[in-house]
GROMACS .gro file of C-alpha atoms in nm:
model
  317
    1MET     CA    1 -10.882  -0.322  16.878
    2ALA     CA    2 -10.684  -0.594  17.056
    3GLY     CA    3 -10.442  -0.336  17.193
    4PHE     CA    4 -10.725  -0.124  17.334
    5LEU     CA    5 -10.886  -0.425  17.502
    6ILE     CA    6 -10.550  -0.531  17.653
    7VAL     CA    7 -10.489  -0.185  17.800
    8LEU     CA    8 -10.844  -0.165  17.932
    9LEU     CA    9 -10.804  -0.505  18.097
   10SER     CA   10 -10.477  -0.388  18.252
   11SER     CA   11 -10.669  -0.093  18.397
   12VAL     CA   12 -10.909  -0.332  18.568
   13PHE     CA   13 -10.617  -0.503  18.743
   14PHE     CA   14 -10.470  -0.165  18.839
   15CYS     CA   15 -10.810  -0.083  18.990
   16LEU     CA   16 -10.791  -0.395  19.202
   17GLN     CA   17 -10.439  -0.298  19.308
   18ASN     CA   18 -10.557   0.045  19.415
   19ILE     CA   19 -10.849  -0.098  19.616
   20VAL     CA   20 -10.618  -0.343  19.794
   21VAL     CA   21 -10.397  -0.050  19.900
   22ARG     CA   22 -10.707   0.135  20.021
   23VAL     CA   23 -10.817  -0.169  20.226
   24LEU     CA   24 -10.475  -0.212  20.378
   25PHE     CA   25 -10.477   0.155  20.487
   26GLN     CA   26 -10.845   0.185  20.589
   27GLU     CA   27 -11.110  -0.062  20.711
   28GLN     CA   28 -11.369  -0.145  20.445
   29THR     CA   29 -11.677  -0.367  20.402
   30ILE     CA   30 -11.592  -0.631  20.135
   31LEU     CA   31 -11.875  -0.732  19.897
   32GLY     CA   32 -12.123  -0.627  20.165
   33ALA     CA   33 -12.040  -0.941  20.364
   34PHE     CA   34 -11.762  -0.866  20.611
   35GLN     CA   35 -11.530  -0.590  20.730
   36THR     CA   36 -11.151  -0.596  20.709
   37GLY     CA   37 -10.861  -0.364  20.656
   38GLY     CA   38 -10.688  -0.078  20.830
   39PHE     CA   39 -10.385  -0.291  20.909
   40VAL     CA   40 -10.128  -0.012  20.881
   41ALA     CA   41 -10.138   0.363  20.914
   42PRO     CA   42 -10.092   0.563  20.590
   43THR     CA   43  -9.744   0.686  20.674
   44PHE     CA   44  -9.434   0.742  20.466
   45GLN     CA   45  -9.254   0.435  20.601
   46ASN     CA   46  -9.555   0.206  20.569
   47SER     CA   47  -9.591   0.306  20.203
   48PHE     CA   48  -9.244   0.174  20.138
   49LEU     CA   49  -9.326  -0.138  20.341
   50LEU     CA   50  -9.631  -0.215  20.126
   51MET     CA   51  -9.427  -0.158  19.809
   52PHE     CA   52  -9.152  -0.392  19.931
   53LEU     CA   53  -9.401  -0.663  20.031
   54ARG     CA   54  -9.561  -0.638  19.689
   55MET     CA   55  -9.235  -0.657  19.499
   56VAL     CA   56  -9.088  -0.940  19.706
   57VAL     CA   57  -9.383  -1.150  19.587
   58VAL     CA   58  -9.394  -1.023  19.228
   59VAL     CA   59  -9.026  -1.077  19.139
   60PRO     CA   60  -9.005  -1.453  19.204
   61LEU     CA   61  -9.360  -1.509  19.080
   62MET     CA   62  -9.283  -1.350  18.746
   63ALA     CA   63  -8.946  -1.528  18.726
   64ALA     CA   64  -9.135  -1.859  18.746
   65ILE     CA   65  -9.378  -1.777  18.466
   66MET     CA   66  -9.146  -1.582  18.234
   67PRO     CA   67  -9.044  -1.876  18.013
   68THR     CA   68  -9.412  -1.954  17.956
   69LEU     CA   69  -9.494  -1.597  17.859
   70HIS     CA   70  -9.185  -1.551  17.637
   71ALA     CA   71  -8.983  -1.855  17.531
   72ASP     CA   72  -8.666  -1.651  17.455
   73THR     CA   73  -8.655  -1.473  17.793
   74TRP     CA   74  -8.321  -1.614  17.905
   75GLN     CA   75  -8.164  -1.557  17.564
   76ASP     CA   76  -8.276  -1.195  17.589
   77PHE     CA   77  -8.105  -1.163  17.928
   78ARG     CA   78  -7.785  -1.309  17.787
   79ARG     CA   79  -7.796  -1.061  17.498
   80LEU     CA   80  -7.829  -0.774  17.746
   81ARG     CA   81  -7.483  -0.865  17.879
   82GLN     CA   82  -7.329  -0.782  17.540
   83GLN     CA   83  -7.175  -0.442  17.479
   84ALA     CA   84  -7.405  -0.374  17.185
   85SER     CA   85  -7.709  -0.416  17.411
   86ARG     CA   86  -7.589  -0.169  17.675
   87PRO     CA   87  -7.846   0.099  17.582
   88ALA     CA   88  -8.129  -0.154  17.614
   89LEU     CA   89  -7.996  -0.266  17.952
   90LEU     CA   90  -7.975   0.092  18.079
   91ARG     CA   91  -8.327   0.165  17.961
   92ALA     CA   92  -8.455  -0.147  18.140
   93ILE     CA   93  -8.277  -0.042  18.463
   94ALA     CA   94  -8.414   0.311  18.420
   95GLY     CA   95  -8.762   0.155  18.389
   96GLY     CA   96  -8.721  -0.003  18.731
   97GLY     CA   97  -8.607   0.322  18.884
   98LEU     CA   98  -8.902   0.509  18.732
   99MET     CA   99  -9.144   0.237  18.851
  100PHE     CA  100  -9.009   0.263  19.206
  101LEU     CA  101  -9.027   0.644  19.200
  102TYR     CA  102  -9.380   0.672  19.070
  103LEU     CA  103  -9.509   0.409  19.314
  104ALA     CA  104  -9.329   0.576  19.605
  105LEU     CA  105  -9.472   0.917  19.516
  106LEU     CA  106  -9.822   0.776  19.467
  107TYR     CA  107  -9.818   0.576  19.791
  108VAL     CA  108  -9.704   0.875  19.995
  109SER     CA  109  -9.967   1.088  19.821
  110ILE     CA  110 -10.234   0.831  19.918
  111GLY     CA  111 -10.106   0.849  20.273
  112LEU     CA  112 -10.143   1.228  20.282
  113ILE     CA  113 -10.471   1.294  20.094
  114PRO     CA  114 -10.783   1.090  20.014
  115THR     CA  115 -10.713   0.803  19.781
  116GLY     CA  116 -10.957   0.910  19.511
  117ILE     CA  117 -10.798   1.255  19.486
  118ALA     CA  118 -10.447   1.108  19.474
  119LEU     CA  119 -10.546   0.867  19.194
  120THR     CA  120 -10.718   1.139  18.994
  121LEU     CA  121 -10.409   1.357  19.014
  122PHE     CA  122 -10.191   1.058  18.915
  123PHE     CA  123 -10.411   0.994  18.610
  124THR     CA  124 -10.325   1.327  18.459
  125TYR     CA  125 -10.026   1.137  18.318
  126PRO     CA  126 -10.166   1.101  17.961
  127VAL     CA  127 -10.103   1.474  17.910
  128PHE     CA  128  -9.738   1.434  18.009
  129THR     CA  129  -9.704   1.112  17.809
  130ALA     CA  130  -9.827   1.290  17.498
  131LEU     CA  131  -9.578   1.574  17.554
  132PHE     CA  132  -9.285   1.338  17.620
  133ALA     CA  133  -9.373   1.119  17.319
  134TRP     CA  134  -9.398   1.433  17.105
  135GLY     CA  135  -9.052   1.541  17.215
  136TRP     CA  136  -8.891   1.192  17.200
  137PHE     CA  137  -9.059   1.034  16.897
  138GLY     CA  138  -9.198   1.344  16.719
  139ALA     CA  139  -9.549   1.195  16.761
  140ARG     CA  140  -9.748   1.516  16.780
  141PRO     CA  141 -10.108   1.446  16.891
  142SER     CA  142 -10.379   1.559  16.653
  143PRO     CA  143 -10.630   1.821  16.768
  144PHE     CA  144 -10.888   1.543  16.784
  145ARG     CA  145 -10.671   1.340  17.024
  146TRP     CA  146 -10.606   1.645  17.239
  147GLY     CA  147 -10.981   1.689  17.261
  148VAL     CA  148 -11.038   1.323  17.351
  149MET     CA  149 -10.765   1.345  17.614
  150GLY     CA  150 -10.937   1.646  17.762
  151LEU     CA  151 -11.267   1.462  17.778
  152ILE     CA  152 -11.103   1.163  17.950
  153LEU     CA  153 -10.946   1.391  18.210
  154LEU     CA  154 -11.275   1.572  18.259
  155GLY     CA  155 -11.455   1.241  18.314
  156SER     CA  156 -11.185   1.133  18.557
  157VAL     CA  157 -11.225   1.453  18.758
  158LEU     CA  158 -11.601   1.403  18.771
  159THR     CA  159 -11.551   1.053  18.919
  160MET     CA  160 -11.330   1.190  19.196
  161PRO     CA  161 -11.477   1.159  19.549
  162HIS     CA  162 -11.577   1.508  19.660
  163SER     CA  163 -11.423   1.509  20.006
  164GLN     CA  164 -11.293   1.828  20.166
  165PRO     CA  165 -10.959   1.766  20.341
  166ASP     CA  166 -10.816   2.036  20.566
  167ALA     CA  167 -10.616   2.288  20.373
  168ASP     CA  168 -10.283   2.234  20.545
  169SER     CA  169  -9.928   2.171  20.425
  170SER     CA  170  -9.977   1.795  20.405
  171LEU     CA  171 -10.267   1.847  20.160
  172TRP     CA  172 -10.056   2.052  19.923
  173LEU     CA  173  -9.765   1.808  19.956
  174GLY     CA  174 -10.004   1.522  19.873
  175VAL     CA  175 -10.138   1.709  19.572
  176ALA     CA  176  -9.787   1.786  19.448
  177LEU     CA  177  -9.674   1.423  19.494
  178GLY     CA  178  -9.986   1.294  19.316
  179ILE     CA  179  -9.911   1.504  19.012
  180ALA     CA  180  -9.540   1.421  19.028
  181SER     CA  181  -9.622   1.049  19.031
  182GLY     CA  182  -9.815   1.099  18.708
  183VAL     CA  183  -9.520   1.280  18.549
  184VAL     CA  184  -9.283   0.997  18.645
  185TYR     CA  185  -9.525   0.729  18.520
  186ALA     CA  186  -9.550   0.914  18.188
  187LEU     CA  187  -9.168   0.890  18.163
  188TYR     CA  188  -9.194   0.518  18.244
  189THR     CA  189  -9.440   0.454  17.960
  190VAL     CA  190  -9.240   0.647  17.702
  191ASN     CA  191  -8.918   0.476  17.814
  192ALA     CA  192  -9.101   0.142  17.785
  193GLN     CA  193  -9.212   0.220  17.429
  194LYS     CA  194  -8.853   0.298  17.329
  195SER     CA  195  -8.726  -0.016  17.506
  196PHE     CA  196  -8.970  -0.243  17.326
  197GLU     CA  197  -8.797  -0.161  16.996
  198THR     CA  198  -8.513  -0.389  17.108
  199LEU     CA  199  -8.640  -0.577  17.416
  200HIS     CA  200  -8.952  -0.788  17.469
  201PRO     CA  201  -9.203  -0.658  17.731
  202VAL     CA  202  -9.166  -0.967  17.953
  203PRO     CA  203  -8.794  -0.932  18.045
  204PHE     CA  204  -8.832  -0.555  18.055
  205THR     CA  205  -9.118  -0.581  18.305
  206TRP     CA  206  -8.932  -0.832  18.525
  207MET     CA  207  -8.624  -0.609  18.535
  208SER     CA  208  -8.843  -0.314  18.633
  209PHE     CA  209  -8.990  -0.514  18.923
  210ALA     CA  210  -8.647  -0.639  19.032
  211VAL     CA  211  -8.493  -0.290  19.036
  212ALA     CA  212  -8.800  -0.157  19.224
  213LEU     CA  213  -8.757  -0.440  19.482
  214VAL     CA  214  -8.394  -0.348  19.543
  215LEU     CA  215  -8.476   0.023  19.577
  216SER     CA  216  -8.773  -0.037  19.811
  217ALA     CA  217  -8.556  -0.263  20.030
  218GLY     CA  218  -8.294   0.007  20.042
  219SER     CA  219  -8.557   0.266  20.138
  220LEU     CA  220  -8.667   0.047  20.430
  221GLY     CA  221  -8.305   0.038  20.538
  222VAL     CA  222  -8.300   0.418  20.549
  223TRP     CA  223  -8.654   0.461  20.688
  224PRO     CA  224  -8.725   0.144  20.890
  225VAL     CA  225  -9.074   0.058  21.015
  226GLN     CA  226  -9.167  -0.067  21.361
  227GLY     CA  227  -9.260  -0.430  21.286
  228ALA     CA  228  -9.390  -0.514  21.635
  229GLY     CA  229  -9.769  -0.529  21.651
  230LEU     CA  230  -9.826  -0.528  21.275
  231ALA     CA  231 -10.086  -0.770  21.133
  232TRP     CA  232  -9.834  -0.964  20.925
  233PRO     CA  233 -10.067  -1.244  20.798
  234GLU     CA  234 -10.315  -0.991  20.667
  235LEU     CA  235 -10.041  -0.777  20.518
  236TRP     CA  236  -9.893  -1.077  20.337
  237ILE     CA  237 -10.235  -1.185  20.201
  238GLY     CA  238 -10.302  -0.833  20.082
  239SER     CA  239  -9.955  -0.813  19.931
  240LEU     CA  240 -10.011  -1.141  19.744
  241ILE     CA  241 -10.339  -1.015  19.595
  242SER     CA  242 -10.178  -0.683  19.515
  243ALA     CA  243  -9.873  -0.852  19.361
  244ILE     CA  244 -10.084  -1.064  19.127
  245ALA     CA  245 -10.285  -0.760  19.022
  246THR     CA  246  -9.967  -0.554  18.977
  247LEU     CA  247  -9.794  -0.824  18.773
  248THR     CA  248 -10.094  -0.884  18.548
  249GLY     CA  249 -10.166  -0.514  18.506
  250HIS     CA  250  -9.810  -0.418  18.412
  251LEU     CA  251  -9.768  -0.709  18.172
  252LEU     CA  252 -10.092  -0.632  17.994
  253ASN     CA  253 -10.014  -0.260  17.986
  254ASN     CA  254  -9.667  -0.320  17.842
  255PHE     CA  255  -9.804  -0.552  17.577
  256GLY     CA  256 -10.062  -0.282  17.503
  257ILE     CA  257  -9.788  -0.017  17.469
  258ARG     CA  258  -9.614  -0.241  17.221
  259LEU     CA  259  -9.933  -0.270  17.012
  260VAL     CA  260 -10.075   0.083  17.024
  261GLY     CA  261  -9.791   0.303  17.151
  262ALA     CA  262  -9.736   0.486  17.481
  263THR     CA  263  -9.955   0.788  17.409
  264THR     CA  264 -10.261   0.588  17.304
  265ALA     CA  265 -10.212   0.335  17.585
  266SER     CA  266 -10.186   0.616  17.840
  267MET     CA  267 -10.508   0.776  17.715
  268VAL     CA  268 -10.695   0.446  17.738
  269GLY     CA  269 -10.535   0.380  18.074
  270ALA     CA  270 -10.671   0.713  18.197
  271THR     CA  271 -11.004   0.534  18.238
  272ASN     CA  272 -10.860   0.395  18.562
  273PRO     CA  273 -11.022   0.645  18.803
  274ALA     CA  274 -11.365   0.579  18.652
  275LEU     CA  275 -11.306   0.203  18.656
  276THR     CA  276 -11.182   0.231  19.016
  277VAL     CA  277 -11.508   0.397  19.115
  278LEU     CA  278 -11.704   0.113  18.953
  279VAL     CA  279 -11.491  -0.163  19.104
  280ALA     CA  280 -11.492   0.007  19.444
  281TRP     CA  281 -11.874   0.035  19.427
  282PHE     CA  282 -11.894  -0.339  19.363
  283ALA     CA  283 -11.614  -0.458  19.595
  284ILE     CA  284 -11.637  -0.224  19.895
  285GLN     CA  285 -11.979  -0.062  19.843
  286GLU     CA  286 -11.859   0.291  19.783
  287THR     CA  287 -12.157   0.485  19.657
  288LEU     CA  288 -12.184   0.663  19.321
  289ASN     CA  289 -12.331   1.008  19.292
  290GLY     CA  290 -12.473   1.166  18.976
  291LEU     CA  291 -12.151   1.342  18.879
  292GLN     CA  292 -11.951   1.020  18.912
  293VAL     CA  293 -12.198   0.835  18.687
  294LEU     CA  294 -12.170   1.119  18.436
  295GLY     CA  295 -11.790   1.094  18.455
  296ILE     CA  296 -11.799   0.722  18.380
  297ILE     CA  297 -12.018   0.786  18.077
  298VAL     CA  298 -11.787   1.065  17.953
  299VAL     CA  299 -11.476   0.848  17.992
  300THR     CA  300 -11.636   0.544  17.825
  301PHE     CA  301 -11.756   0.755  17.531
  302SER     CA  302 -11.412   0.919  17.494
  303VAL     CA  303 -11.231   0.586  17.483
  304ALA     CA  304 -11.479   0.460  17.221
  305LEU     CA  305 -11.401   0.770  17.007
  306LEU     CA  306 -11.028   0.712  17.050
  307SER     CA  307 -11.063   0.347  16.944
  308ARG     CA  308 -11.262   0.442  16.638
  309ASP     CA  309 -11.012   0.712  16.543
  310ARG     CA  310 -10.721   0.466  16.554
  311SER     CA  311 -10.916   0.207  16.355
  312LEU     CA  312 -10.991   0.464  16.084
  313HIS     CA  313 -10.624   0.565  16.069
  314LYS     CA  314 -10.525   0.195  16.018
  315GLN     CA  315 -10.780   0.155  15.740
  316THR     CA  316 -10.655   0.465  15.552
  317SER     CA  317 -10.282   0.398  15.604
   0.00000   0.00000   0.00000
């Protein structure tokens, strides 16, 4: 049960991260009290800028708290320098590359299509996680779990905002990138599960952030943004909030993967679109229609079934 609660809590922080991105791209009314947002246009270059600003805060912040979270952090880093730990080091670096890639794909997707649609497409990743885990670990999902996964995805689709974007090439590119981001994130979670056999989640997560920082900085070198006229104080404040949410969400999710495995964690994490709708309703007054309420109920019921199924397996094993 602890693993489920940890992953669910990580989803709440990911919701906050998604809402901050939405506010930075589009003006919103916060808690019904004041309006803010729309500081940058949702373009390809600005997506990399937001990722870089987030990571440049996350990396030193996590470096400062790592010894508190895991006392043997620096010993783990020293062990990674040994020849015998080369596979673990390569998996950690690969984790950073996958993190950068899935965030880049998701951000560009958000820039091309409505955020709710992009996030719903991204959260098809439990299907891919189950397939990758089946191929990598031989962990074939039971028919019951396939059914629960289908219910979670159905509930997530029901919570999707029902906007009608123009059917042009940018729409289809945004749809493709949204799904692709889910595929890459599925690879990230499965790679993380394998890495946690030899490396603690705390140093693994920090290395992922550090590699993503380097890659996002390199991307800005290739696709620079026009910094003149940007609302830098607001962007830095938003990046700080987003960085804290990102750091907390990834740490909790990685601890959850260590406790319940990548497939189960991904299925619980698929509640994110429904949670995002709830948090967005509270934080920026986005309304809920009947289908979205039904979707939230379906997702909540599905996760409860999944939790009970795992508890029964533990009792009988």
